[in-house]
Amino acid sequence: MGRYLLRRLLHTVLAMLGVSIGVFLIMHLVPGDPIRLALGTRFDPEVYQALRSRAGLDRPLLAQYGTWLSHAVTGDFGVSFRSGQPVGELLWQRLGPTATLAGAALLVALSIALPVGILSAVWSGSVIDRIATALSQLWVSVPDFWSGIMYILLFALVLGWLPASGYVSPLDDPVQALRHLVLPALTVGLISGSILTRFVRSAVLEALNQDYTRTARAKGLSRWQTVRRHVLPNAWIPIVTVAGLQLGFLLGGVVVVEVIFEWPGLGRLAYDAVIRRDYSLLQGAVLVIATVFLTINLFVDILCGYLDPRVRRP
Amino acid sequence: MTDDPEDRATPGAGAPIAEHRTRTRETIGILLTNRLSAFGLVVMGLLIFTAVFGSMVAPYDPTSVDIPARLSGPSLDHPFGTDNLGRDVFSRVLAGARVSFQVGIVAVGISLTMGVVTGLVAGFYSGAADAVLMRAMDMLFAFPAILLAIAVLAVLGPGITNAMIAIGIVYIPIFARITRASTLVVKEELYVRAARSVGASDLRILRRHILPNILAPIIVQTSLSLAFAILAEAALSFLGLGVQRPTPAWGRMLAEGRDFVNQAPWMGIFPGIAVFVTVLAFNFVGDGLRDALDPKQKSVIESRGRAV
Amino acid sequence: MSASEPVLSVRNLTVEIGTRRGTARVVNDISYDVHRGETVAIVGESGSGKTVSALALMRLLPEPPARVGGRVLLDGVDLLRGSERELCRIRGHRIAMVFQDPMTSLNPVLTIGQQLVEPIRLHLPLTAGAARDRAVEMLHLVGIPAPRHRLDDYPHQFSGGMRQRVMIAMALACDPEVLIADEATTALDVTTQAQIVELVAGLQDRMGMAVVWITHDLGVVAGIADRVAVMYAGQVLEEAPVDALYEDPRHPYTTGLLASVPTPGIDRPHRLFAIPGLPPDPVALPPGCPFWDRCAVRGEPRAEFTPQPLRPVGSDHQVACSCAGPAARHG
């Protein structure tokens, strides 16, 4: 386990370094002067110079990277070119809503994918399996930006059951927070759930076809005892991996859904930064999302190592 | 003539290549017997036809504005209604197919070429090249797909060409990983070692012996990636970062429709269905191809018919 | 029950499996008896249906696509008519099975102890502690050193031979009347094979169970079997006490099989024999004798070979061949 952990950790650190270089270069690959672009019509030589030296753009590239990275590690991502607010603060505000949406969506996804995927695999070829497979195939192909709008049309505008968009903090008003959460969480969760369903099904099916499953049946275990004690403990490993990937995706990849539902999350922030050419903000947002993504992957690897005795006790 | 020592020494290598022709026929056979993928193929054919000849079939010019007829619902004149500028939604949906396919095909072409080359080199040479290339792929994989595309577009600037590049970059790692994994298996096969033992060059081995034998998973991934790429293009255009006005694109139409969703829901419903059906068709074909080509998946299906 | 009553009686067992290409007739009307304490070997090349027939009699084949017919009587009770619940009480308790590949037949994420205690707790009225003791006892019995310490180890921490010992311990944990060993030594190296064979024979003496030993290896059979059934294309072509079969094989296929076994210590004047050709496709089984295409002594055109019932050719010796009269000798 020790060596495995160390190797995973090393990979993660390497990937993060690579990501940080890529993110750092955003500022330098942008054609033209990013700060001049950001200021646009509000150009003021004084502000320009201040921002420029604050971002350290007047120093050698490697030195800039070193400073930038050492600041970023401590959570200091500089100030927004647009608003002048510290980027770290802006990001911090967005973390809550994004985590809420991602958590709710994953909950929706898992509560569909686990039962449906397992039943589908155990009764593979049955009517239930075929319906579930067809539905998940349909839903994988649904564009989230379209289904989101359709839900708004149906549940908010036509039926008037739920608010069309916006975010309310659960600390302020739990009921309103939940009402605002339902549609975006369903939009993302249903799609994510149908992706997961397919993986759960194939992971369980794979374990069902293994020799040890036959051994368990030969010992006199019933079909469901076999599934519970022998199939699932093996299927968990791939399922946890994919669920982790999905969570990582939900924490930063639901840009479009956050835009549609005016959800103040990280993805939306990154998008706004692109539209307003606020490159320092974009750097911060992309770096944080990628870091969260890599950290989740690391945790998933550790969890899988723990679930798999061949890794845990070689 | 056939005095090339390699040609004489590699009868084993001939087998998998010759196998290919019968396998192609078998694959098409399986695809057609699978109702879903047959449906996917038919839809795909229709869409390609629309993408090529759509402008001839369309009842109106997709960009011609007709303010008096604005926001009118579906009718015989305008089967999908008109938008806020009185443009015919049906004609625009037909025209949108072209952009979707253009972006999808070019983007996947980029991912395919870059990914397969990367994967081949990493898998075939192992060692340092493998480590460096695959760590770079890990890095690209560290971003959620749409965010990576947005970040690339932030640097390159919005537009259809840049959208193709951005989406192309996003899907390189998938192709690289699949290619590398298959290459690692195939390079240990006897016919590859035989070719190497008679002194075939690396390039020749890669082209003649490895590539033809790892095509199956790559073909499957190509079809699935086309679905993703079309979805991604629509999402980027929806966000205003992809295809720009006035070119009709499904994502853009949806974004415009969003503002009128209460008055004129058809503005959003029909382009959305177009994206959905296109993506579905490519997914069906991809799944069908996987059943037909990927031996691992095949074994899962058949093992249930083959008594453990 | 008297000694002459078989503990396991397989009658007219058939297995058909639906495939993409059509219905495969994998097991075609086989019958054999196994008596208490007896070892019956079922011999045949791969694809002859021996493994499928064993899985079918335990009702372990997925149905569909498989269709199983005939009767399998365990102490007079037909396993093929029993409910799934009844079968769960019988499997692993009164009839147990050891599989070919010990590398994949044990669950990689559960400890040996967990897997060993499972059938004990399921079938015997023992507390968790007592079941654990029983598990230790079984591991000791199959020759695993320091069994108490190894209970909490995982399968990947054992060698192949040791894993097969664990499989045997698991199968015998509830003191079954019948043990089915399906190619139980095939995946092991030669020294280990001999140890496992000896182990099962020794355990059989102590515990008195009947053993059905499925193998393609006639060398293994000679050492342990009381009776042998030779299977080909899903049919039993010859059945006899082991000595009779070796000394006086009647079916041309048996003759061919015996000629293809290297016998240590005996200098053969000729090269090892290989039967030419391949077994028939189970999806398109020819009518009549399935071995006709490959048969060295066939005399008549195939059309005159009707599906062959086993007929006696000596005391307790049956063969399914029309040319194998009492006087016919081959090999």
Tab-separated table of N, CA, C and O in Angstrom, chain B residues 20-99:
chain	number	residue	atom	x	y	z
B	20	HIS	N	-9.203	-9.165	-41.858
B	20	HIS	CA	-9.932	-7.917	-41.764
B	20	HIS	C	-11.104	-7.806	-42.719
B	20	HIS	O	-12.131	-7.268	-42.354
B	21	ARG	N	-10.906	-8.308	-43.955
B	21	ARG	CA	-11.966	-8.129	-44.930
B	21	ARG	C	-13.219	-8.872	-44.500
B	21	ARG	O	-14.301	-8.316	-44.505
B	22	THR	N	-13.038	-10.135	-44.090
B	22	THR	CA	-14.214	-10.883	-43.652
B	22	THR	C	-14.793	-10.253	-42.387
B	22	THR	O	-15.989	-10.245	-42.180
B	23	ARG	N	-13.883	-9.709	-41.566
B	23	ARG	CA	-14.372	-9.122	-40.325
B	23	ARG	C	-15.205	-7.883	-40.594
B	23	ARG	O	-16.185	-7.636	-39.914
B	24	THR	N	-14.784	-7.095	-41.588
B	24	THR	CA	-15.561	-5.911	-41.932
B	24	THR	C	-16.966	-6.314	-42.336
B	24	THR	O	-17.946	-5.728	-41.886
B	25	ARG	N	-17.040	-7.360	-43.180
B	25	ARG	CA	-18.350	-7.801	-43.638
B	25	ARG	C	-19.184	-8.290	-42.448
B	25	ARG	O	-20.341	-7.934	-42.300
B	26	GLU	N	-18.527	-9.057	-41.599
B	26	GLU	CA	-19.223	-9.577	-40.415
B	26	GLU	C	-19.724	-8.428	-39.545
B	26	GLU	O	-20.844	-8.435	-39.042
B	27	THR	N	-18.854	-7.404	-39.383
B	27	THR	CA	-19.204	-6.257	-38.552
B	27	THR	C	-20.442	-5.556	-39.077
B	27	THR	O	-21.375	-5.263	-38.338
B	28	ILE	N	-20.454	-5.304	-40.395
B	28	ILE	CA	-21.615	-4.627	-40.971
B	28	ILE	C	-22.855	-5.483	-40.783
B	28	ILE	O	-23.925	-4.989	-40.441
B	29	GLY	N	-22.678	-6.790	-40.932
B	29	GLY	CA	-23.794	-7.711	-40.724
B	29	GLY	C	-24.366	-7.581	-39.330
B	29	GLY	O	-25.572	-7.436	-39.130
B	30	ILE	N	-23.462	-7.594	-38.321
B	30	ILE	CA	-23.914	-7.497	-36.931
B	30	ILE	C	-24.589	-6.154	-36.686
B	30	ILE	O	-25.625	-6.068	-36.045
B	31	LEU	N	-24.000	-5.100	-37.265
B	31	LEU	CA	-24.577	-3.761	-37.083
B	31	LEU	C	-26.005	-3.719	-37.596
B	31	LEU	O	-26.875	-3.109	-36.993
B	32	LEU	N	-26.242	-4.372	-38.735
B	32	LEU	CA	-27.572	-4.300	-39.325
B	32	LEU	C	-28.567	-5.188	-38.595
B	32	LEU	O	-29.756	-4.886	-38.561
B	33	THR	N	-28.082	-6.285	-38.003
B	33	THR	CA	-29.022	-7.129	-37.273
B	33	THR	C	-29.377	-6.509	-35.929
B	33	THR	O	-30.432	-6.776	-35.379
B	34	ASN	N	-28.482	-5.659	-35.397
B	34	ASN	CA	-28.790	-4.946	-34.173
B	34	ASN	C	-29.692	-3.763	-34.532
B	34	ASN	O	-29.265	-2.838	-35.207
B	35	ARG	N	-30.939	-3.832	-34.084
B	35	ARG	CA	-31.914	-2.850	-34.542
B	35	ARG	C	-31.510	-1.421	-34.197
B	35	ARG	O	-31.659	-0.517	-34.988
B	36	LEU	N	-30.966	-1.232	-32.980
B	36	LEU	CA	-30.623	0.125	-32.557
B	36	LEU	C	-29.524	0.717	-33.429
B	36	LEU	O	-29.620	1.860	-33.864
B	37	SER	N	-28.486	-0.082	-33.691
B	37	SER	CA	-27.402	0.499	-34.479
B	37	SER	C	-27.822	0.635	-35.939
B	37	SER	O	-27.348	1.535	-36.638
B	38	ALA	N	-28.731	-0.226	-36.404
B	38	ALA	CA	-29.248	-0.060	-37.763
B	38	ALA	C	-29.996	1.267	-37.843
B	38	ALA	O	-29.805	2.055	-38.778
B	39	PHE	N	-30.804	1.528	-36.812
B	39	PHE	CA	-31.512	2.806	-36.728
B	39	PHE	C	-30.511	3.962	-36.720
B	39	PHE	O	-30.671	4.951	-37.438
B	40	GLY	N	-29.457	3.803	-35.916
B	40	GLY	CA	-28.418	4.828	-35.844
B	40	GLY	C	-27.785	5.093	-37.198
B	40	GLY	O	-27.574	6.239	-37.587
B	41	LEU	N	-27.503	4.004	-37.933
B	41	LEU	CA	-26.884	4.154	-39.252
B	41	LEU	C	-27.788	4.916	-40.200
B	41	LEU	O	-27.334	5.791	-40.945
B	42	VAL	N	-29.082	4.577	-40.162
B	42	VAL	CA	-30.033	5.248	-41.065
B	42	VAL	C	-30.096	6.740	-40.729
B	42	VAL	O	-29.990	7.596	-41.615
B	43	VAL	N	-30.223	7.053	-39.426
B	43	VAL	CA	-30.293	8.457	-39.021
B	43	VAL	C	-29.014	9.184	-39.423
B	43	VAL	O	-29.041	10.307	-39.931
B	44	MET	N	-27.893	8.492	-39.227
B	44	MET	CA	-26.613	9.094	-39.576
B	44	MET	C	-26.573	9.420	-41.063
B	44	MET	O	-26.129	10.503	-41.468
B	45	GLY	N	-27.066	8.499	-41.889
B	45	GLY	CA	-27.109	8.719	-43.331
B	45	GLY	C	-27.957	9.944	-43.664
B	45	GLY	O	-27.549	10.818	-44.433
B	46	LEU	N	-29.149	10.013	-43.048
B	46	LEU	CA	-30.043	11.152	-43.275
B	46	LEU	C	-29.362	12.462	-42.899
B	46	LEU	O	-29.455	13.461	-43.609
B	47	LEU	N	-28.650	12.443	-41.743
B	47	LEU	CA	-28.004	13.656	-41.257
B	47	LEU	C	-26.883	14.096	-42.194
B	47	LEU	O	-26.727	15.284	-42.482
B	48	ILE	N	-26.142	13.114	-42.679
B	48	ILE	CA	-25.062	13.462	-43.604
B	48	ILE	C	-25.649	14.057	-44.876
B	48	ILE	O	-25.171	15.064	-45.400
B	49	PHE	N	-26.740	13.441	-45.353
B	49	PHE	CA	-27.431	13.976	-46.526
B	49	PHE	C	-27.861	15.421	-46.256
B	49	PHE	O	-27.637	16.315	-47.070
B	50	THR	N	-28.452	15.653	-45.072
B	50	THR	CA	-28.896	17.000	-44.717
B	50	THR	C	-27.723	17.973	-44.675
B	50	THR	O	-27.821	19.108	-45.150
B	51	ALA	N	-26.619	17.497	-44.096
B	51	ALA	CA	-25.466	18.376	-43.966
B	51	ALA	C	-24.949	18.799	-45.340
B	51	ALA	O	-24.520	19.924	-45.534
B	52	VAL	N	-25.018	17.866	-46.312
B	52	VAL	CA	-24.481	18.166	-47.639
B	52	VAL	C	-25.495	18.926	-48.502
B	52	VAL	O	-25.176	19.934	-49.119
B	53	PHE	N	-26.742	18.414	-48.503
B	53	PHE	CA	-27.737	18.979	-49.432
B	53	PHE	C	-28.811	19.793	-48.720
B	53	PHE	O	-29.766	20.231	-49.349
B	54	GLY	N	-28.665	19.991	-47.416
B	54	GLY	CA	-29.705	20.646	-46.624
B	54	GLY	C	-30.176	21.964	-47.227
B	54	GLY	O	-31.369	22.246	-47.278
B	55	SER	N	-29.214	22.751	-47.729
B	55	SER	CA	-29.579	24.078	-48.214
B	55	SER	C	-30.483	23.991	-49.441
B	55	SER	O	-31.271	24.893	-49.707
B	56	MET	N	-30.380	22.870	-50.192
B	56	MET	CA	-31.232	22.729	-51.372
B	56	MET	C	-32.642	22.305	-50.974
B	56	MET	O	-33.614	22.649	-51.644
B	57	VAL	N	-32.718	21.519	-49.891
B	57	VAL	CA	-34.010	21.001	-49.475
B	57	VAL	C	-34.786	22.065	-48.702
B	57	VAL	O	-36.016	22.096	-48.723
B	58	ALA	N	-34.069	22.943	-48.019
B	58	ALA	CA	-34.705	23.891	-47.107
B	58	ALA	C	-35.699	24.781	-47.841
B	58	ALA	O	-35.403	25.270	-48.936
B	59	PRO	N	-36.884	24.971	-47.251
B	59	PRO	CA	-37.904	25.798	-47.904
B	59	PRO	C	-37.530	27.290	-47.921
B	59	PRO	O	-37.986	28.024	-48.784
B	60	TYR	N	-36.727	27.743	-46.979
B	60	TYR	CA	-36.380	29.171	-46.925
B	60	TYR	C	-34.872	29.332	-46.824
B	60	TYR	O	-34.154	28.396	-46.504
B	61	ASP	N	-34.428	30.546	-47.059
B	61	ASP	CA	-33.042	30.881	-46.772
B	61	ASP	C	-32.914	30.990	-45.255
B	61	ASP	O	-33.641	31.760	-44.628
B	62	PRO	N	-32.024	30.200	-44.652
B	62	PRO	CA	-31.969	30.149	-43.184
B	62	PRO	C	-31.616	31.490	-42.548
B	62	PRO	O	-31.834	31.676	-41.356
B	63	THR	N	-31.084	32.445	-43.333
B	63	THR	CA	-30.697	33.712	-42.708
B	63	THR	C	-31.624	34.865	-43.108
B	63	THR	O	-31.415	35.993	-42.690
B	64	SER	N	-32.637	34.567	-43.928
B	64	SER	CA	-33.477	35.678	-44.383
B	64	SER	C	-34.469	36.092	-43.309
B	64	SER	O	-35.208	35.276	-42.758
B	65	VAL	N	-34.433	37.398	-42.985
B	65	VAL	CA	-35.233	37.935	-41.894
B	65	VAL	C	-36.618	38.325	-42.421
B	65	VAL	O	-36.746	38.821	-43.533
B	66	ASP	N	-37.657	38.050	-41.620
B	66	ASP	CA	-39.026	38.374	-42.006
B	66	ASP	C	-39.753	38.827	-40.753
B	66	ASP	O	-40.491	38.064	-40.132
B	67	ILE	N	-39.506	40.111	-40.390
B	67	ILE	CA	-39.990	40.606	-39.103
B	67	ILE	C	-41.497	40.428	-38.912
B	67	ILE	O	-41.923	40.001	-37.837
B	68	PRO	N	-42.343	40.707	-39.926
B	68	PRO	CA	-43.780	40.555	-39.682
B	68	PRO	C	-44.160	39.138	-39.246
B	68	PRO	O	-45.115	38.948	-38.496
B	69	ALA	N	-43.405	38.135	-39.718
B	69	ALA	CA	-43.770	36.750	-39.395
B	69	ALA	C	-43.055	36.248	-38.144
B	69	ALA	O	-43.027	35.058	-37.878
B	70	ARG	N	-42.475	37.148	-37.361
B	70	ARG	CA	-41.657	36.721	-36.237
B	70	ARG	C	-42.458	35.979	-35.165
B	70	ARG	O	-43.648	36.233	-34.969
B	71	LEU	N	-41.768	35.007	-34.508
B	71	LEU	CA	-42.318	34.262	-33.380
B	71	LEU	C	-43.650	33.587	-33.694
B	71	LEU	O	-44.485	33.433	-32.822
B	72	SER	N	-43.851	33.177	-34.967
B	72	SER	CA	-45.085	32.447	-35.241
B	72	SER	C	-44.833	30.959	-35.036
B	72	SER	O	-43.764	30.436	-35.351
B	73	GLY	N	-45.845	30.305	-34.503
B	73	GLY	CA	-45.717	28.892	-34.113
B	73	GLY	C	-45.673	27.983	-35.316
B	73	GLY	O	-45.826	28.420	-36.459
B	74	PRO	N	-45.425	26.685	-35.086
B	74	PRO	CA	-45.358	25.705	-36.172
B	74	PRO	C	-46.637	25.728	-37.001
B	74	PRO	O	-47.741	25.790	-36.452
B	75	SER	N	-46.475	25.730	-38.314
B	75	SER	CA	-47.626	25.747	-39.224
B	75	SER	C	-47.208	25.041	-40.498
B	75	SER	O	-46.078	24.562	-40.596
B	76	LEU	N	-48.091	24.989	-41.472
B	76	LEU	CA	-47.724	24.351	-42.736
B	76	LEU	C	-46.616	25.131	-43.430
B	76	LEU	O	-45.722	24.551	-44.034
B	77	ASP	N	-46.676	26.463	-43.329
B	77	ASP	CA	-45.644	27.304	-43.950
B	77	ASP	C	-44.309	27.122	-43.244
B	77	ASP	O	-43.265	27.037	-43.874
B	78	HIS	N	-44.376	27.112	-41.932
B	78	HIS	CA	-43.157	27.005	-41.128
B	78	HIS	C	-43.315	25.830	-40.159
B	78	HIS	O	-43.796	26.015	-39.036
B	79	PRO	N	-42.933	24.618	-40.593
B	79	PRO	CA	-43.206	23.432	-39.765
B	79	PRO	C	-42.630	23.532	-38.347
B	79	PRO	O	-43.205	22.984	-37.422
B	80	PHE	N	-41.499	24.201	-38.177
B	80	PHE	CA	-40.926	24.347	-36.835
B	80	PHE	C	-41.123	25.769	-36.305
B	80	PHE	O	-40.500	26.179	-35.345
B	81	GLY	N	-41.990	26.558	-36.962
B	81	GLY	CA	-42.220	27.935	-36.524
B	81	GLY	C	-41.128	28.877	-37.004
B	81	GLY	O	-40.247	28.505	-37.789
B	82	THR	N	-41.195	30.132	-36.537
B	82	THR	CA	-40.172	31.115	-36.887
B	82	THR	C	-39.558	31.675	-35.615
B	82	THR	O	-40.134	31.561	-34.530
B	83	ASP	N	-38.378	32.267	-35.748
B	83	ASP	CA	-37.699	32.791	-34.556
B	83	ASP	C	-37.999	34.270	-34.356
B	83	ASP	O	-38.884	34.839	-35.004
B	84	ASN	N	-37.259	34.908	-33.481
B	84	ASN	CA	-37.560	36.290	-33.115
B	84	ASN	C	-37.320	37.271	-34.256
B	84	ASN	O	-37.756	38.407	-34.190
B	85	LEU	N	-36.611	36.826	-35.291
B	85	LEU	CA	-36.411	37.691	-36.444
B	85	LEU	C	-37.234	37.202	-37.636
B	85	LEU	O	-37.031	37.647	-38.771
B	86	GLY	N	-38.130	36.252	-37.390
B	86	GLY	CA	-38.971	35.731	-38.450
B	86	GLY	C	-38.278	34.756	-39.367
B	86	GLY	O	-38.789	34.392	-40.419
B	87	ARG	N	-37.089	34.264	-38.974
B	87	ARG	CA	-36.393	33.276	-39.805
B	87	ARG	C	-37.034	31.900	-39.589
B	87	ARG	O	-37.497	31.591	-38.493
B	88	ASP	N	-37.034	31.083	-40.641
B	88	ASP	CA	-37.681	29.777	-40.586
B	88	ASP	C	-36.827	28.807	-39.765
B	88	ASP	O	-35.697	28.487	-40.140
B	89	VAL	N	-37.377	28.335	-38.656
B	89	VAL	CA	-36.587	27.475	-37.758
B	89	VAL	C	-36.226	26.160	-38.447
B	89	VAL	O	-35.115	25.657	-38.306
B	90	PHE	N	-37.171	25.611	-39.237
B	90	PHE	CA	-36.903	24.345	-39.928
B	90	PHE	C	-35.682	24.473	-40.841
B	90	PHE	O	-34.762	23.652	-40.799
B	91	SER	N	-35.662	25.540	-41.630
B	91	SER	CA	-34.527	25.736	-42.543
B	91	SER	C	-33.231	25.924	-41.771
B	91	SER	O	-32.166	25.467	-42.185
B	92	ARG	N	-33.339	26.592	-40.629
B	92	ARG	CA	-32.135	26.833	-39.828
B	92	ARG	C	-31.633	25.542	-39.189
B	92	ARG	O	-30.426	25.313	-39.090
B	93	VAL	N	-32.587	24.693	-38.762
B	93	VAL	CA	-32.166	23.407	-38.192
B	93	VAL	C	-31.451	22.585	-39.265
B	93	VAL	O	-30.404	21.976	-39.011
B	94	LEU	N	-32.019	22.573	-40.475
B	94	LEU	CA	-31.363	21.831	-41.568
B	94	LEU	C	-29.959	22.381	-41.808
B	94	LEU	O	-28.993	21.642	-41.946
B	95	ALA	N	-29.866	23.707	-41.842
B	95	ALA	CA	-28.566	24.319	-42.109
B	95	ALA	C	-27.582	24.063	-40.972
B	95	ALA	O	-26.371	23.940	-41.197
B	96	GLY	N	-28.105	23.944	-39.763
B	96	GLY	CA	-27.236	23.727	-38.605
B	96	GLY	C	-26.498	22.395	-38.668
B	96	GLY	O	-25.418	22.243	-38.099
B	97	ALA	N	-27.075	21.414	-39.355
B	97	ALA	CA	-26.444	20.098	-39.448
B	97	ALA	C	-25.047	20.230	-40.040
B	97	ALA	O	-24.100	19.575	-39.586
B	98	ARG	N	-24.911	21.127	-41.019
B	98	ARG	CA	-23.623	21.239	-41.698
B	98	ARG	C	-22.515	21.667	-40.729
B	98	ARG	O	-21.472	21.025	-40.646
B	99	VAL	N	-22.788	22.719	-39.958
B	99	VAL	CA	-21.776	23.210	-39.021
B	99	VAL	C	-21.438	22.134	-37.989
B	99	VAL	O	-20.271	21.879	-37.695
